[in-house]
Amino acid sequence: MLNMPILPIVTYNDPILLQIAESVVELTSELDDFIEDLFETMEGADGVGLAAPQVGRSVRIFVMNADLMYDEEDEKANLLGNMVFINPEIVEYSKEKVSYQEGCLSLPGLLDEVNRPDRIRIRFKDESFQDQELELDGWNARVVQHELDHLDGILFIDRISAFKRTLHRGSLQKIDEGSVSASYPLADKKS
Ligand SMILES: [Zn+2]
């Protein structure tokens, strides 16, 4: 098996995490390899989702495998395995919202509850650059919304109240300064 690299994760407050990522116009073999690296990096970091800007590349691609979030007993679990979403666009949101705790590989050690629509309909291109449309709920819908936010320069802490955000100020500053560690490689802080 080829040894694919685990890419270092870019953390808060790197400018690339605040940008609107560029659409993919053509799926080149170089991008194919990059997507493989994304999967490898996500797995290496025990993540359930990873967006391209989180490894320093501002393109509209993210990968996900939310299966781990589901209970084995959960009959409603919709296990999708490894999924890649290219140029994703959420075209419908449910009115019902649910609140769950989220974390982010770009915000090591930080967790908080985020309120998001429970169900979504998403259009995207798959690993063969074919158009797909899916209706997702539960963890799949949550991870997709979290990852798609990364392509629009939004972090989950932008979706919590200003009051709750102030409670994280110390942790955010530590991440910004690069004085946090994680079980996966973090990108060097640009000074
Ligand atoms: Zn994230």
mmCIF file of C-alpha atoms and ligand atoms in Angstrom:
data_model
loop_
_atom_site.group_PDB
_atom_site.id
_atom_site.type_symbol
_atom_site.label_atom_id
_atom_site.label_comp_id
_atom_site.label_asym_id
_atom_site.label_seq_id
_atom_site.Cartn_x
_atom_site.Cartn_y
_atom_site.Cartn_z
ATOM 1 C CA MET A 1 0.000 0.000 0.000
ATOM 2 C CA LEU A 2 1.170 3.496 -0.785
ATOM 3 C CA ASN A 3 2.153 5.519 2.202
ATOM 4 C CA MET A 4 0.010 8.618 2.028
ATOM 5 C CA PRO A 5 1.032 11.627 4.056
ATOM 6 C CA ILE A 6 -0.858 12.912 7.046
ATOM 7 C CA LEU A 7 -1.111 16.644 6.511
ATOM 8 C CA PRO A 8 -0.686 19.108 9.390
ATOM 9 C CA ILE A 9 -3.928 20.769 10.515
ATOM 10 C CA VAL A 10 -4.242 24.546 10.327
ATOM 11 C CA THR A 11 -5.648 26.034 13.531
ATOM 12 C CA TYR A 12 -7.512 29.134 14.692
ATOM 13 C CA ASN A 13 -6.781 32.029 13.804
ATOM 14 C CA ASP A 14 -5.099 31.254 10.483
ATOM 15 C CA PRO A 15 -6.510 33.525 7.733
ATOM 16 C CA ILE A 16 -7.203 30.529 5.456
ATOM 17 C CA LEU A 17 -9.932 29.421 7.890
ATOM 18 C CA LEU A 18 -11.683 32.765 7.392
ATOM 19 C CA GLN A 19 -11.740 32.708 3.576
ATOM 20 C CA ILE A 20 -14.400 31.685 1.103
ATOM 21 C CA ALA A 21 -12.856 28.687 -0.644
ATOM 22 C CA GLU A 22 -12.679 28.423 -4.447
ATOM 23 C CA SER A 23 -14.936 26.114 -6.451
ATOM 24 C CA VAL A 24 -13.379 23.114 -8.172
ATOM 25 C CA VAL A 25 -13.659 23.378 -11.971
ATOM 26 C CA GLU A 26 -11.984 20.125 -12.895
ATOM 27 C CA LEU A 27 -11.074 17.012 -10.953
ATOM 28 C CA THR A 28 -7.410 16.532 -11.800
ATOM 29 C CA SER A 29 -5.320 13.536 -10.720
ATOM 30 C CA GLU A 30 -3.478 15.913 -8.405
ATOM 31 C CA LEU A 31 -6.806 16.707 -6.697
ATOM 32 C CA ASP A 32 -7.586 12.967 -6.563
ATOM 33 C CA ASP A 33 -4.361 12.472 -4.623
ATOM 34 C CA PHE A 34 -5.182 15.428 -2.403
ATOM 35 C CA ILE A 35 -8.573 13.885 -1.555
ATOM 36 C CA GLU A 36 -6.803 10.642 -0.577
ATOM 37 C CA ASP A 37 -4.543 12.701 1.686
ATOM 38 C CA LEU A 38 -7.620 14.337 3.227
ATOM 39 C CA PHE A 39 -9.078 10.918 4.098
ATOM 40 C CA GLU A 40 -5.756 9.731 5.488
ATOM 41 C CA THR A 41 -5.376 12.895 7.553
ATOM 42 C CA MET A 42 -8.953 12.701 8.851
ATOM 43 C CA GLU A 43 -8.461 9.090 9.926
ATOM 44 C CA GLY A 44 -5.052 9.806 11.449
ATOM 45 C CA ALA A 45 -6.595 12.570 13.543
ATOM 46 C CA ASP A 46 -9.640 10.458 14.529
ATOM 47 C CA GLY A 47 -11.835 13.082 12.902
ATOM 48 C CA VAL A 48 -15.276 12.518 11.407
ATOM 49 C CA GLY A 49 -14.887 15.315 8.876
ATOM 50 C CA LEU A 50 -12.123 17.404 7.352
ATOM 51 C CA ALA A 51 -12.323 20.376 4.996
ATOM 52 C CA ALA A 52 -9.561 21.351 2.556
ATOM 53 C CA PRO A 53 -8.902 24.781 4.186
ATOM 54 C CA GLN A 54 -8.059 22.934 7.416
ATOM 55 C CA VAL A 55 -4.948 21.580 5.715
ATOM 56 C CA GLY A 56 -4.142 24.929 4.130
ATOM 57 C CA ARG A 57 -5.868 24.648 0.756
ATOM 58 C CA SER A 58 -8.721 26.986 -0.053
ATOM 59 C CA VAL A 59 -10.848 24.765 -2.327
ATOM 60 C CA ARG A 60 -14.457 23.634 -1.943
ATOM 61 C CA ILE A 61 -13.833 20.029 -0.921
ATOM 62 C CA PHE A 62 -14.446 18.186 2.312
ATOM 63 C CA VAL A 63 -14.410 14.556 3.370
ATOM 64 C CA MET A 64 -16.493 12.883 6.046
ATOM 65 C CA ASN A 65 -17.047 9.599 7.762
ATOM 66 C CA ALA A 66 -19.655 10.139 10.463
ATOM 67 C CA ASP A 67 -20.270 6.410 11.026
ATOM 68 C CA LEU A 68 -18.308 6.454 14.293
ATOM 69 C CA MET A 69 -20.768 8.951 15.766
ATOM 70 C CA TYR A 70 -23.643 6.523 15.432
ATOM 71 C CA ASP A 71 -24.578 3.981 18.048
ATOM 72 C CA GLU A 72 -24.374 0.419 16.754
ATOM 73 C CA GLU A 73 -27.869 -0.077 18.165
ATOM 74 C CA ASP A 74 -29.252 2.967 16.380
ATOM 75 C CA GLU A 75 -31.727 1.628 13.830
ATOM 76 C CA LYS A 76 -32.003 5.028 12.192
ATOM 77 C CA ALA A 77 -28.256 5.239 11.644
ATOM 78 C CA ASN A 78 -27.496 6.005 8.021
ATOM 79 C CA LEU A 79 -23.966 4.656 7.653
ATOM 80 C CA LEU A 80 -22.393 6.193 4.572
ATOM 81 C CA GLY A 81 -18.725 5.286 5.035
ATOM 82 C CA ASN A 82 -16.103 7.533 3.473
ATOM 83 C CA MET A 83 -17.721 10.372 1.526
ATOM 84 C CA VAL A 84 -16.195 13.231 -0.458
ATOM 85 C CA PHE A 85 -18.173 16.388 -1.185
ATOM 86 C CA ILE A 86 -16.931 18.675 -3.946
ATOM 87 C CA ASN A 87 -18.566 22.094 -4.527
ATOM 88 C CA PRO A 88 -21.277 21.231 -1.980
ATOM 89 C CA GLU A 89 -24.373 23.361 -1.631
ATOM 90 C CA ILE A 90 -27.141 22.921 0.924
ATOM 91 C CA VAL A 91 -30.420 23.478 -0.918
ATOM 92 C CA GLU A 92 -32.891 22.750 1.918
ATOM 93 C CA TYR A 93 -32.814 22.986 5.696
ATOM 94 C CA SER A 94 -35.382 21.572 8.116
ATOM 95 C CA LYS A 95 -37.153 24.052 10.390
ATOM 96 C CA GLU A 96 -36.418 21.803 13.364
ATOM 97 C CA LYS A 97 -33.067 22.471 14.935
ATOM 98 C CA VAL A 98 -31.111 20.321 17.366
ATOM 99 C CA SER A 99 -28.290 21.151 19.717
ATOM 100 C CA TYR A 100 -25.271 18.861 20.102
ATOM 101 C CA GLN A 101 -21.731 19.174 21.275
ATOM 102 C CA GLU A 102 -19.208 19.790 18.505
ATOM 103 C CA GLY A 103 -15.465 19.888 18.320
ATOM 104 C CA CYS A 104 -13.112 20.804 15.493
ATOM 105 C CA LEU A 105 -9.636 19.608 14.554
ATOM 106 C CA SER A 106 -8.712 23.279 13.997
ATOM 107 C CA LEU A 107 -9.782 24.125 17.563
ATOM 108 C CA PRO A 108 -7.974 21.468 19.634
ATOM 109 C CA GLY A 109 -9.548 20.844 23.023
ATOM 110 C CA LEU A 110 -12.529 23.106 22.475
ATOM 111 C CA LEU A 111 -16.073 21.717 22.665
ATOM 112 C CA ASP A 112 -19.471 23.357 22.783
ATOM 113 C CA GLU A 113 -23.083 22.823 21.874
ATOM 114 C CA VAL A 114 -24.145 24.118 18.487
ATOM 115 C CA ASN A 115 -27.734 24.493 17.368
ATOM 116 C CA ARG A 116 -28.267 23.425 13.734
ATOM 117 C CA PRO A 117 -31.060 22.275 11.438
ATOM 118 C CA ASP A 118 -31.757 18.583 11.967
ATOM 119 C CA ARG A 119 -32.160 17.658 8.297
ATOM 120 C CA ILE A 120 -30.696 19.035 5.095
ATOM 121 C CA ARG A 121 -30.681 18.389 1.388
ATOM 122 C CA ILE A 122 -27.280 18.784 -0.234
ATOM 123 C CA ARG A 123 -26.097 18.951 -3.838
ATOM 124 C CA PHE A 124 -22.463 18.187 -4.569
ATOM 125 C CA LYS A 125 -20.086 16.447 -6.924
ATOM 126 C CA ASP A 126 -18.761 13.054 -5.873
ATOM 127 C CA GLU A 127 -15.319 11.432 -6.290
ATOM 128 C CA SER A 128 -16.046 10.946 -10.008
ATOM 129 C CA PHE A 129 -17.117 14.601 -10.347
ATOM 130 C CA GLN A 130 -20.709 13.451 -10.930
ATOM 131 C CA ASP A 131 -23.644 15.486 -9.597
ATOM 132 C CA GLN A 132 -25.274 14.000 -6.516
ATOM 133 C CA GLU A 133 -28.100 15.008 -4.236
ATOM 134 C CA LEU A 134 -28.689 13.568 -0.785
ATOM 135 C CA GLU A 135 -31.053 14.091 2.089
ATOM 136 C CA LEU A 136 -29.205 13.753 5.376
ATOM 137 C CA ASP A 137 -30.178 13.814 9.024
ATOM 138 C CA GLY A 138 -28.610 13.198 12.418
ATOM 139 C CA TRP A 139 -24.824 13.199 12.593
ATOM 140 C CA ASN A 140 -24.425 13.134 8.815
ATOM 141 C CA ALA A 141 -26.360 16.411 8.535
ATOM 142 C CA ARG A 142 -24.429 17.941 11.430
ATOM 143 C CA VAL A 143 -20.968 17.030 10.146
ATOM 144 C CA VAL A 144 -21.841 18.190 6.625
ATOM 145 C CA GLN A 145 -22.998 21.578 7.941
ATOM 146 C CA HIS A 146 -19.889 21.949 10.107
ATOM 147 C CA GLU A 147 -17.556 21.071 7.218
ATOM 148 C CA LEU A 148 -19.375 23.188 4.645
ATOM 149 C CA ASP A 149 -19.055 26.129 7.050
ATOM 150 C CA HIS A 150 -15.269 25.704 6.780
ATOM 151 C CA LEU A 151 -15.527 26.359 3.030
ATOM 152 C CA ASP A 152 -17.276 29.647 3.826
ATOM 153 C CA GLY A 153 -14.811 30.801 6.470
ATOM 154 C CA ILE A 154 -17.095 29.934 9.392
ATOM 155 C CA LEU A 155 -16.082 28.046 12.541
ATOM 156 C CA PHE A 156 -18.502 26.427 14.976
ATOM 157 C CA ILE A 157 -17.603 29.050 17.577
ATOM 158 C CA ASP A 158 -19.136 31.619 15.213
ATOM 159 C CA ARG A 159 -22.455 29.807 15.686
ATOM 160 C CA ILE A 160 -22.612 30.003 19.476
ATOM 161 C CA SER A 161 -23.713 33.017 21.513
ATOM 162 C CA ALA A 162 -21.297 35.886 22.051
ATOM 163 C CA PHE A 163 -21.527 35.201 25.775
ATOM 164 C CA LYS A 164 -20.521 31.559 25.409
ATOM 165 C CA ARG A 165 -17.720 32.589 23.072
ATOM 166 C CA THR A 166 -16.205 34.839 25.748
ATOM 167 C CA LEU A 167 -15.949 31.762 27.983
ATOM 168 C CA HIS A 168 -13.621 30.226 25.374
ATOM 169 C CA ARG A 169 -11.494 33.338 24.981
ATOM 170 C CA GLY A 170 -8.552 31.930 26.952
ATOM 171 C CA SER A 171 -8.528 28.642 25.018
ATOM 172 C CA LEU A 172 -8.829 30.475 21.711
ATOM 173 C CA GLN A 173 -5.889 32.680 22.556
ATOM 174 C CA LYS A 174 -3.765 29.634 23.411
ATOM 175 C CA ILE A 175 -4.661 28.010 20.088
ATOM 176 C CA ASP A 176 -3.906 31.276 18.288
ATOM 177 C CA GLU A 177 -0.499 31.472 19.945
ATOM 178 C CA GLY A 178 0.250 27.865 19.048
ATOM 179 C CA SER A 179 0.594 26.843 22.692
ATOM 180 C CA VAL A 180 -1.685 23.813 22.434
ATOM 181 C CA SER A 181 -0.897 20.243 21.559
ATOM 182 C CA ALA A 182 -2.986 17.611 19.847
ATOM 183 C CA SER A 183 -2.703 13.916 19.069
ATOM 184 C CA TYR A 184 -2.238 14.855 15.389
ATOM 185 C CA PRO A 185 0.243 17.196 13.675
ATOM 186 C CA LEU A 186 -0.620 20.911 13.740
ATOM 187 C CA ALA A 187 0.602 23.383 11.138
ATOM 188 C CA ASP A 188 3.204 25.896 12.291
ATOM 189 C CA LYS A 189 1.847 29.284 13.251
ATOM 190 C CA LYS A 190 2.686 32.011 10.757
ATOM 191 C CA SER A 191 4.162 34.986 12.545
HETATM 192 ZN ZN ZN B 1 -14.039 21.915 11.981
#
